[in-house]
Amino acid sequence: MTPAGDDNSTEDSKKPGPPPTGGGPEQPSDDQANGGADQVSAIAAAAAEAKAAAADAARAAQLADKSADEADESAEQATGAAQQADVSADEADESADEAETSAGVARESASVARKSAQEADTDDNIAGQLLMDERHPDEGMGRPGPPLRRSNPFVFGFFAALGVLVAWGLWNALGQAKSVLILLVVSMFIAVGLNPLVEWFMRRGLKRGLSVGVVFILMILAVSGVGFAIVPVVTDQINGLIKNAPDWLDLLTKSKTLNELNDRYQFIQKAQDYIQDPALAQRAFGGILGVGKVVANALFSGFTILILTLYFLASLPTVKRAAYSLVPASRRKRVSILGDEVLGRVGGYVSGQFLVALCAGFFMFVFLEIVGLNQYAVALAIVVMFTAFIPMVGGLIGVVLVAAIGFTDGLWIGVACLAYGIIYQQIENYIVAPRIMRRAVNIPGAVTVIAALLGGALLGVVGALLAIPTAAAVLLIIREVWVRKADES
């Protein structure tokens, strides 16, 4: 910087001074020139330092401004968070107030309900008292008593007895409709069992109606084939019995032991008297009518089962949707899954039992061809196949029938049929049936026996036939519903 004295000297130098005196102009000395240059250099250095200081100050000011802006933003964010916290606290306070208000309203409603109940009881008491206080026009009849309440033992007993009578009437109605209900259950069972075959045809490109028609025609052909195969055998056996009856009678009369027994007990004379009895014709006619009635009922039941099976088989998807629609929407999906699984188990049981019966019939046919009963082989194989559908006792029934036919042809043939039936029954119970049924219905053996016994005791052969798939369905529901709820609790 330049001193004040120098500024004054500069200004004085610019002003016009007095004219020089003397001979010529006055020249500056060397020392004065060097001093002026040093002053200029110092001034320039000072100016540079001032500019650098000014630049540093400007940068510092910019940094300070940024820091101030950031501080303002942080302060605004903190203010917003504080405001949000205040709003949340206000909302929480409002929710608490509303909850308290709702609780107060509920308490008031309960109080009002209690008061209303008390007032109703009071009104009933007042009404009863007024009725008691009113005097009857005829003084001799006395005062009427209070009205009977629903809690009165007489009223309760009357309605309870009425409910028991209605329940008893419904039970009797179900008992009278038992035969029809059995036909419905058997038809539904057969339809569910044939449904996998219908779906197999549908997977091959056929529509459901056409698939149902094909399956129904195959079923009719199978039943007709069984009838045509069994009827000739039964006819031959009856004709053989009639033809051999005189020979057997001669054998009986020629037997010494039987003659001695006849002399003692006179059973031949008793038999002749029984045959010559006039009432025998009437009893025989009644028996023939009874047999005809049984045959007619059997034919009617078979025809009804065929028609109902066709209906259920054609409308099975519609029936399932209608049944599932009765379930609440929140549980409909799970119920539909369990229902489809149950129907699949039933269909699998029928298919597996059909394979077991087919194996029994095939091996019986081969055995009868080997032992020489080839004229009865097809019919007896079909009989064994049908009796194999009956759980537990079906195989025994088939063995007894085959052995009976075998004994009519020869003693050793009957013994061979009986031995074969017993051996094959063990093989079927422990090897064939478990391997086939393991995938269809996975239930323990004890449950199978118990279910078959209970089903046979309740509904006879039909109950034994339906017992195993029913037990499988019940076990599935218990495992998927009851056990899962117990595990989650």
Coordinates of C-alpha atoms in Angstrom, one line a residue:
M1 CA 0.0 0.0 0.0
T2 CA 1.1 3.6 -0.6
P3 CA 1.6 5.9 2.4
A4 CA -0.4 9.1 2.7
G5 CA 2.5 11.2 2.3
D6 CA 3.2 9.7 -1.1
D7 CA -0.3 10.4 -2.2
N8 CA 0.1 14.0 -1.2
S9 CA 3.3 14.2 -3.1
T10 CA 1.7 12.7 -6.1
E11 CA -1.1 15.1 -6.0
D12 CA 1.3 18.0 -5.5
S13 CA 3.3 16.8 -8.5
K14 CA 0.2 17.0 -10.6
K15 CA -0.5 20.5 -9.6
P16 CA 1.4 23.3 -11.5
G17 CA 4.2 24.6 -9.4
P18 CA 6.1 27.8 -9.6
P19 CA 8.4 28.2 -12.5
P20 CA 11.8 27.0 -11.9
T21 CA 14.4 29.4 -11.1
G22 CA 17.8 29.2 -12.5
G23 CA 19.3 28.0 -15.6
G24 CA 17.6 24.6 -16.6
P25 CA 15.2 21.7 -15.5
E26 CA 16.0 19.8 -12.3
Q27 CA 16.7 16.0 -12.9
P28 CA 15.9 13.3 -10.1
S29 CA 18.7 11.4 -8.5
D30 CA 19.3 7.6 -8.8
D31 CA 18.4 6.9 -5.1
Q32 CA 15.0 8.4 -5.6
A33 CA 14.3 6.3 -8.7
N34 CA 15.2 3.0 -7.0
G35 CA 13.0 3.9 -4.0
G36 CA 10.0 4.4 -6.3
A37 CA 10.5 1.0 -8.0
D38 CA 10.6 -0.8 -4.7
Q39 CA 7.4 0.9 -3.7
V40 CA 5.6 -0.3 -6.9
S41 CA 6.8 -3.9 -6.3
A42 CA 5.5 -3.9 -2.8
I43 CA 2.2 -2.5 -3.9
A44 CA 1.8 -5.2 -6.6
A45 CA 2.7 -8.0 -4.1
A46 CA 0.2 -6.6 -1.6
A47 CA -2.5 -6.5 -4.3
A48 CA -1.8 -10.2 -5.3
E49 CA -2.0 -11.3 -1.6
A50 CA -5.3 -9.3 -1.3
K51 CA -6.8 -11.1 -4.3
A52 CA -5.7 -14.5 -3.0
A53 CA -7.2 -13.7 0.4
A54 CA -10.4 -12.5 -1.3
A55 CA -10.6 -15.8 -3.4
D56 CA -10.1 -17.9 -0.2
A57 CA -12.7 -15.8 1.6
A58 CA -15.2 -16.3 -1.3
R59 CA -14.6 -20.1 -1.3
A60 CA -15.0 -20.2 2.5
A61 CA -18.2 -18.2 2.1
Q62 CA -19.6 -20.7 -0.5
L63 CA -18.7 -23.6 1.8
A64 CA -20.4 -21.9 4.6
D65 CA -23.5 -21.3 2.5
K66 CA -23.7 -25.0 1.5
S67 CA -23.3 -26.0 5.2
A68 CA -26.0 -23.6 6.1
D69 CA -28.3 -25.0 3.4
E70 CA -27.6 -28.6 4.6
A71 CA -28.3 -27.6 8.1
D72 CA -31.6 -26.0 7.0
E73 CA -32.6 -29.1 5.2
S74 CA -31.7 -31.3 8.2
A75 CA -33.7 -29.0 10.4
E76 CA -36.7 -29.2 8.0
Q77 CA -36.5 -33.0 7.9
A78 CA -36.4 -33.2 11.7
T79 CA -39.3 -30.8 11.8
G80 CA -41.3 -33.1 9.4
A81 CA -40.5 -36.2 11.4
A82 CA -41.6 -34.5 14.5
Q83 CA -44.8 -33.5 12.8
Q84 CA -45.5 -37.0 11.6
A85 CA -44.8 -38.3 15.1
D86 CA -47.3 -35.9 16.5
V87 CA -49.9 -37.0 13.9
S88 CA -49.3 -40.7 14.7
A89 CA -49.7 -39.9 18.4
D90 CA -52.9 -38.0 17.7
E91 CA -54.2 -40.9 15.6
A92 CA -53.3 -43.3 18.4
D93 CA -55.1 -41.1 20.9
E94 CA -58.2 -41.0 18.6
S95 CA -58.2 -44.8 18.2
A96 CA -58.0 -45.2 22.0
D97 CA -60.8 -42.7 22.4
E98 CA -62.9 -44.6 19.8
A99 CA -62.2 -47.9 21.5
E100 CA -63.2 -46.5 24.9
T101 CA -66.3 -45.0 23.3
S102 CA -67.2 -48.4 21.7
A103 CA -66.7 -50.1 25.1
G104 CA -68.9 -47.6 26.7
V105 CA -71.6 -48.1 24.1
A106 CA -71.3 -51.9 24.5
R107 CA -71.6 -51.5 28.3
E108 CA -74.6 -49.2 27.9
S109 CA -76.2 -51.7 25.4
A110 CA -75.7 -54.5 27.9
S111 CA -77.2 -52.4 30.7
V112 CA -80.2 -51.5 28.5
A113 CA -80.6 -55.2 27.6
R114 CA -80.5 -56.2 31.3
K115 CA -83.0 -53.5 32.1
S116 CA -85.3 -54.6 29.3
A117 CA -85.1 -58.2 30.6
Q118 CA -85.9 -57.0 34.1
E119 CA -88.8 -54.9 32.8
A120 CA -90.1 -57.9 30.8
D121 CA -90.0 -60.1 33.9
T122 CA -91.7 -57.3 35.9
D123 CA -94.4 -57.0 33.3
D124 CA -95.0 -60.7 33.3
N125 CA -95.2 -60.7 37.1
I126 CA -97.6 -57.7 37.0
A127 CA -99.7 -59.3 34.3
G128 CA -99.9 -62.5 36.3
Q129 CA -100.7 -60.7 39.5
L130 CA -103.5 -58.7 37.7
L131 CA -105.0 -61.9 36.3
M132 CA -104.9 -63.3 39.8
D133 CA -106.4 -60.2 41.3
E134 CA -109.3 -60.1 38.7
R135 CA -112.3 -61.9 40.1
H136 CA -114.3 -64.3 38.0
P137 CA -117.9 -63.2 37.3
D138 CA -119.0 -66.4 39.0
E139 CA -117.7 -66.2 42.5
G140 CA -118.0 -69.9 43.0
M141 CA -115.5 -70.8 40.2
G142 CA -112.5 -69.2 41.8
R143 CA -109.7 -67.1 40.4
P144 CA -107.9 -68.1 37.2
G145 CA -104.2 -69.0 37.7
P146 CA -101.2 -67.3 35.9
P147 CA -100.4 -68.3 32.3
L148 CA -98.0 -71.2 31.8
R149 CA -94.5 -70.3 30.8
R150 CA -92.3 -72.2 28.4
S151 CA -90.1 -73.3 31.3
N152 CA -93.1 -75.0 32.9
P153 CA -92.4 -78.8 33.2
F154 CA -95.7 -79.6 31.6
V155 CA -95.0 -77.4 28.5
F156 CA -91.5 -78.7 28.3
G157 CA -92.6 -82.4 28.6
F158 CA -95.3 -81.9 25.9
F159 CA -92.9 -80.5 23.3
A160 CA -90.2 -83.0 24.2
A161 CA -92.7 -85.9 23.7
L162 CA -93.8 -84.3 20.4
G163 CA -90.1 -84.2 19.2
V164 CA -89.6 -87.8 20.2
L165 CA -92.7 -88.8 18.2
V166 CA -91.5 -86.9 15.2
A167 CA -88.1 -88.5 15.4
W168 CA -89.6 -92.0 15.8
G169 CA -91.9 -91.4 12.8
L170 CA -88.9 -90.3 10.7
W171 CA -86.9 -93.4 11.8
N172 CA -89.8 -95.7 10.8
A173 CA -90.1 -93.9 7.5
L174 CA -86.4 -94.5 6.9
G175 CA -86.9 -98.1 7.8
Q176 CA -89.6 -98.5 5.3
A177 CA -87.5 -96.8 2.6
K178 CA -84.5 -98.9 3.5
S179 CA -84.6 -101.0 0.3
V180 CA -84.8 -97.9 -1.9
L181 CA -82.0 -96.2 0.0
I182 CA -79.8 -99.3 -0.5
L183 CA -80.5 -99.2 -4.2
L184 CA -79.5 -95.6 -4.3
V185 CA -76.3 -96.3 -2.4
V186 CA -75.3 -99.3 -4.5
S187 CA -76.0 -97.3 -7.7
M188 CA -73.9 -94.4 -6.5
F189 CA -71.1 -96.8 -5.5
I190 CA -71.1 -98.5 -8.9
A191 CA -71.2 -95.1 -10.7
V192 CA -68.2 -93.9 -8.7
G193 CA -66.4 -97.1 -9.4
L194 CA -67.0 -96.8 -13.1
N195 CA -66.1 -93.1 -13.3
P196 CA -62.4 -93.8 -13.7
L197 CA -63.2 -95.9 -16.8
V198 CA -65.4 -93.0 -18.2
E199 CA -62.5 -90.6 -17.6
W200 CA -60.1 -93.0 -19.4
F201 CA -62.3 -92.8 -22.5
M202 CA -62.6 -89.0 -22.1
R203 CA -58.8 -88.8 -22.1
R204 CA -58.8 -90.7 -25.4
G205 CA -60.9 -87.9 -27.0
L206 CA -64.5 -88.9 -26.4
K207 CA -67.1 -86.6 -24.8
R208 CA -68.5 -87.6 -21.4
G209 CA -71.9 -88.5 -22.8
L210 CA -70.4 -90.8 -25.4
S211 CA -68.0 -92.3 -22.8
V212 CA -70.9 -93.0 -20.4
G213 CA -72.8 -94.7 -23.2
V214 CA -69.8 -96.9 -24.1
V215 CA -69.2 -97.9 -20.4
F216 CA -72.9 -98.6 -19.9
I217 CA -73.1 -100.8 -23.0
L218 CA -70.0 -102.7 -21.8
M219 CA -71.7 -103.2 -18.4
I220 CA -74.9 -104.5 -19.9
L221 CA -72.9 -106.9 -22.1
A222 CA -71.0 -108.2 -19.1
V223 CA -74.2 -108.8 -17.1
S224 CA -75.8 -110.5 -20.1
G225 CA -72.8 -112.7 -20.6
V226 CA -72.8 -113.8 -17.0
G227 CA -76.4 -114.7 -17.3
F228 CA -76.0 -116.7 -20.4
A229 CA -73.0 -118.5 -18.9
I230 CA -74.6 -119.4 -15.6
V231 CA -78.1 -120.3 -16.7
P232 CA -77.1 -123.4 -18.7
V233 CA -75.0 -124.7 -15.8
V234 CA -77.9 -124.4 -13.4
T235 CA -80.2 -126.0 -15.9
D236 CA -77.9 -128.9 -16.5
Q237 CA -77.5 -129.4 -12.7
I238 CA -81.3 -129.5 -12.2
N239 CA -81.7 -131.9 -15.1
G240 CA -79.0 -134.1 -13.8
L241 CA -80.6 -134.1 -10.3
I242 CA -84.0 -135.1 -11.8
K243 CA -82.4 -137.8 -14.0
N244 CA -80.3 -139.4 -11.2
A245 CA -83.0 -139.2 -8.6
P246 CA -84.4 -142.8 -9.4
D247 CA -80.9 -144.3 -9.3
W248 CA -80.3 -142.7 -6.0
L249 CA -83.6 -144.0 -4.7
D250 CA -82.7 -147.5 -5.8
L251 CA -79.4 -147.3 -4.0
L252 CA -81.2 -146.2 -0.9
T253 CA -83.6 -149.2 -1.1
K254 CA -80.9 -151.7 -1.7
S255 CA -78.8 -150.5 1.2
K256 CA -79.0 -152.9 4.2
T257 CA -78.3 -150.2 6.7
L258 CA -81.0 -148.0 5.4
N259 CA -83.5 -150.8 5.3
E260 CA -82.8 -151.5 9.0
L261 CA -83.2 -147.8 9.8
N262 CA -86.4 -147.8 7.7
D263 CA -87.8 -150.8 9.7
R264 CA -87.1 -148.9 12.9
Y265 CA -88.1 -145.4 12.0
Q266 CA -90.3 -145.8 8.9
F267 CA -88.8 -142.7 7.3
I268 CA -89.6 -143.9 3.7
Q269 CA -93.3 -144.3 4.6
K270 CA -93.3 -140.8 6.2
A271 CA -91.7 -139.4 3.1
Q272 CA -94.4 -141.0 0.9
D273 CA -97.2 -139.7 3.2
Y274 CA -95.7 -136.3 3.1
I275 CA -95.6 -136.4 -0.7
Q276 CA -99.2 -137.6 -1.0
D277 CA -100.4 -135.0 1.4
P278 CA -103.0 -132.8 -0.3
A279 CA -101.7 -129.7 1.4
L280 CA -98.3 -130.2 -0.2
A281 CA -99.6 -128.9 -3.5
Q282 CA -100.8 -125.7 -1.8
R283 CA -97.5 -125.3 0.0
A284 CA -95.5 -126.0 -3.1
F285 CA -97.6 -123.5 -5.1
G286 CA -97.0 -120.9 -2.4
G287 CA -93.3 -121.7 -2.5
I288 CA -93.3 -121.3 -6.2
L289 CA -95.1 -118.0 -5.9
G290 CA -92.6 -116.9 -3.3
V291 CA -89.7 -117.9 -5.5
G292 CA -91.3 -116.1 -8.4
K293 CA -91.8 -113.0 -6.2
V294 CA -88.1 -113.1 -5.2
V295 CA -87.0 -113.5 -8.8
A296 CA -89.3 -110.6 -9.9
N297 CA -88.0 -108.4 -7.1
A298 CA -84.4 -109.2 -8.0
L299 CA -85.0 -108.4 -11.7
F300 CA -86.7 -105.1 -10.8
S301 CA -83.9 -104.2 -8.4
G302 CA -81.3 -105.0 -11.1
F303 CA -83.1 -102.9 -13.6
T304 CA -83.4 -100.0 -11.2
I305 CA -79.7 -100.2 -10.3
L306 CA -78.8 -100.1 -14.0
I307 CA -81.0 -97.0 -14.6
L308 CA -79.8 -95.2 -11.5
T309 CA -76.2 -96.0 -12.3
L310 CA -76.5 -94.5 -15.7
Y311 CA -78.1 -91.4 -14.3
F312 CA -75.4 -90.9 -11.6
L313 CA -72.6 -91.7 -14.0
A314 CA -73.8 -89.1 -16.5
S315 CA -74.5 -86.4 -13.9
L316 CA -71.6 -87.1 -11.5
P317 CA -69.8 -83.7 -12.1
T318 CA -73.1 -81.8 -11.7
V319 CA -73.9 -83.7 -8.5
K320 CA -70.4 -82.9 -7.1
R321 CA -70.7 -79.2 -7.9
A322 CA -74.2 -79.0 -6.3
A323 CA -72.9 -80.8 -3.2
Y324 CA -69.8 -78.5 -2.9
S325 CA -72.0 -75.4 -3.4
L326 CA -73.7 -76.2 -0.1
V327 CA -70.4 -75.7 1.8
P328 CA -69.4 -72.1 2.9
A329 CA -67.1 -70.3 0.4
S330 CA -64.2 -70.1 2.8
R331 CA -64.0 -73.9 3.1
R332 CA -65.4 -74.9 -0.3
K333 CA -61.9 -75.4 -1.9
R334 CA -60.7 -77.7 0.8
V335 CA -63.9 -79.7 0.9
S336 CA -63.9 -80.1 -2.8
I337 CA -60.3 -81.4 -2.7
L338 CA -61.2 -83.9 0.1
G339 CA -64.4 -84.9 -1.7
D340 CA -62.5 -85.6 -5.0
E341 CA -59.9 -87.6 -3.0
V342 CA -62.6 -89.7 -1.3
L343 CA -64.3 -90.4 -4.7
G344 CA -60.9 -91.3 -6.1
R345 CA -60.3 -93.7 -3.3
V346 CA -63.7 -95.4 -3.8
G347 CA -63.1 -95.6 -7.6
G348 CA -59.6 -97.0 -6.9
Y349 CA -61.1 -99.6 -4.5
V350 CA -63.6 -100.8 -7.1
S351 CA -60.9 -101.0 -9.8
G352 CA -58.6 -102.9 -7.5
Q353 CA -61.3 -105.3 -6.4
F354 CA -62.2 -105.9 -10.0
L355 CA -58.6 -106.9 -10.7
V356 CA -58.6 -109.2 -7.7
A357 CA -61.8 -110.8 -8.8
L358 CA -60.5 -111.1 -12.4
C359 CA -57.4 -112.9 -11.1
A360 CA -59.6 -115.3 -9.1
G361 CA -61.8 -116.1 -12.0
F362 CA -58.9 -116.6 -14.4
F363 CA -57.0 -119.0 -12.2
M364 CA -60.2 -120.9 -11.4
F365 CA -60.9 -121.3 -15.1
V366 CA -57.4 -122.7 -15.6
F367 CA -57.8 -125.1 -12.7
L368 CA -61.2 -126.4 -13.8
E369 CA -59.8 -127.0 -17.3
I370 CA -57.0 -129.0 -15.7
V371 CA -59.2 -131.2 -13.5
G372 CA -61.7 -132.0 -16.2
L373 CA -64.6 -129.7 -15.4
N374 CA -64.3 -127.9 -18.7
Q375 CA -68.0 -127.9 -19.4
Y376 CA -68.5 -125.8 -16.3
A377 CA -65.3 -123.9 -16.3
V378 CA -66.6 -120.5 -17.7
A379 CA -69.7 -120.4 -15.6
L380 CA -67.9 -121.3 -12.3
A381 CA -65.1 -118.9 -13.1
I382 CA -67.6 -116.1 -13.5
V383 CA -69.4 -117.1 -10.2
V384 CA -66.0 -117.1 -8.4
M385 CA -65.2 -113.7 -9.9
F386 CA -68.5 -112.2 -8.7
T387 CA -68.3 -113.7 -5.2
A388 CA -64.7 -112.3 -4.9
F389 CA -66.3 -108.8 -4.6
I390 CA -67.7 -109.7 -1.2
P391 CA -65.0 -109.0 1.5
M392 CA -63.8 -111.8 3.8
V393 CA -66.5 -114.4 3.0
G394 CA -66.7 -114.0 -0.8
G395 CA -63.8 -116.4 -1.5
L396 CA -65.2 -119.0 0.8
I397 CA -68.6 -118.8 -0.9
G398 CA -67.0 -119.3 -4.3
V399 CA -64.9 -122.3 -3.0
V400 CA -68.0 -124.0 -1.6
L401 CA -70.0 -123.6 -4.8
V402 CA -67.1 -124.9 -6.9
A403 CA -66.5 -127.8 -4.5
A404 CA -70.2 -128.7 -4.6
I405 CA -70.2 -129.0 -8.4
G406 CA -67.0 -130.9 -8.2
F407 CA -68.4 -133.5 -5.8
T408 CA -71.3 -134.1 -8.2
D409 CA -68.7 -135.2 -10.8
G410 CA -66.5 -137.2 -8.5
L411 CA -65.2 -137.4 -5.0
W412 CA -61.5 -136.6 -5.8
I413 CA -62.5 -133.8 -8.1
G414 CA -64.5 -132.2 -5.2
V415 CA -61.6 -132.7 -2.8
A416 CA -59.2 -131.1 -5.3
C417 CA -61.5 -128.1 -5.8
L418 CA -61.8 -127.6 -2.1
A419 CA -58.0 -127.8 -1.6
Y420 CA -57.4 -125.5 -4.5
G421 CA -59.9 -123.0 -3.1
I422 CA -58.3 -122.9 0.4
I423 CA -54.8 -122.6 -1.0
Y424 CA -55.7 -119.8 -3.5
Q425 CA -57.6 -117.9 -0.8
Q426 CA -54.5 -117.7 1.3
I427 CA -52.4 -116.5 -1.6
E428 CA -55.0 -113.9 -2.5
N429 CA -55.4 -112.6 1.0
Y430 CA -51.6 -112.3 1.7
I431 CA -50.1 -111.7 -1.8
V432 CA -52.5 -110.7 -4.5
A433 CA -54.9 -108.4 -2.7
P434 CA -52.4 -106.4 -0.6
R435 CA -50.3 -105.6 -3.7
I436 CA -53.3 -104.4 -5.7
M437 CA -55.1 -102.6 -2.9
R438 CA -52.0 -100.8 -1.5
R439 CA -52.3 -98.0 -4.0
A440 CA -56.1 -97.8 -3.9
V441 CA -57.0 -97.8 -0.2
N442 CA -54.2 -97.7 2.3
I443 CA -55.9 -98.9 5.5
P444 CA -54.7 -101.3 8.2
G445 CA -55.8 -104.9 8.1
A446 CA -57.6 -104.7 11.4
V447 CA -59.7 -101.8 10.2
T448 CA -60.6 -103.8 7.1
V449 CA -61.9 -106.7 9.2
I450 CA -63.8 -104.5 11.7
A451 CA -65.4 -102.4 8.9
A452 CA -66.5 -105.5 7.0
L453 CA -68.0 -107.1 10.1
L454 CA -69.9 -103.9 11.0
G455 CA -71.1 -103.4 7.4
G456 CA -72.3 -106.9 7.1
A457 CA -74.1 -106.7 10.4
L458 CA -75.9 -103.4 9.4
L459 CA -76.7 -104.0 5.7
G460 CA -75.7 -107.6 4.9
V461 CA -73.8 -108.3 1.7
V462 CA -74.2 -104.7 0.5
G463 CA -72.8 -103.3 3.8
A464 CA -69.8 -105.6 3.6
L465 CA -69.2 -104.5 0.1
L466 CA -69.4 -100.8 1.0
A467 CA -67.6 -101.1 4.3
I468 CA -63.9 -100.9 3.1
P469 CA -64.2 -97.8 0.9
T470 CA -66.3 -96.1 3.5
A471 CA -63.6 -96.9 6.1
A472 CA -60.9 -95.6 3.8
A473 CA -62.9 -92.3 3.3
V474 CA -63.4 -91.9 7.1
L475 CA -59.7 -92.5 7.8
L476 CA -58.8 -89.9 5.1
I477 CA -61.0 -87.3 6.7
I478 CA -59.7 -88.0 10.2
R479 CA -56.1 -87.8 9.0
E480 CA -56.6 -84.6 7.0
V481 CA -59.0 -82.8 9.3
W482 CA -58.9 -84.0 12.8
V483 CA -55.2 -84.9 13.1
R484 CA -54.1 -81.7 11.4
K485 CA -56.1 -79.6 13.8
A486 CA -54.7 -81.5 16.7
D487 CA -51.2 -81.0 15.4
E488 CA -51.8 -77.2 15.0
S489 CA -53.4 -76.7 18.4

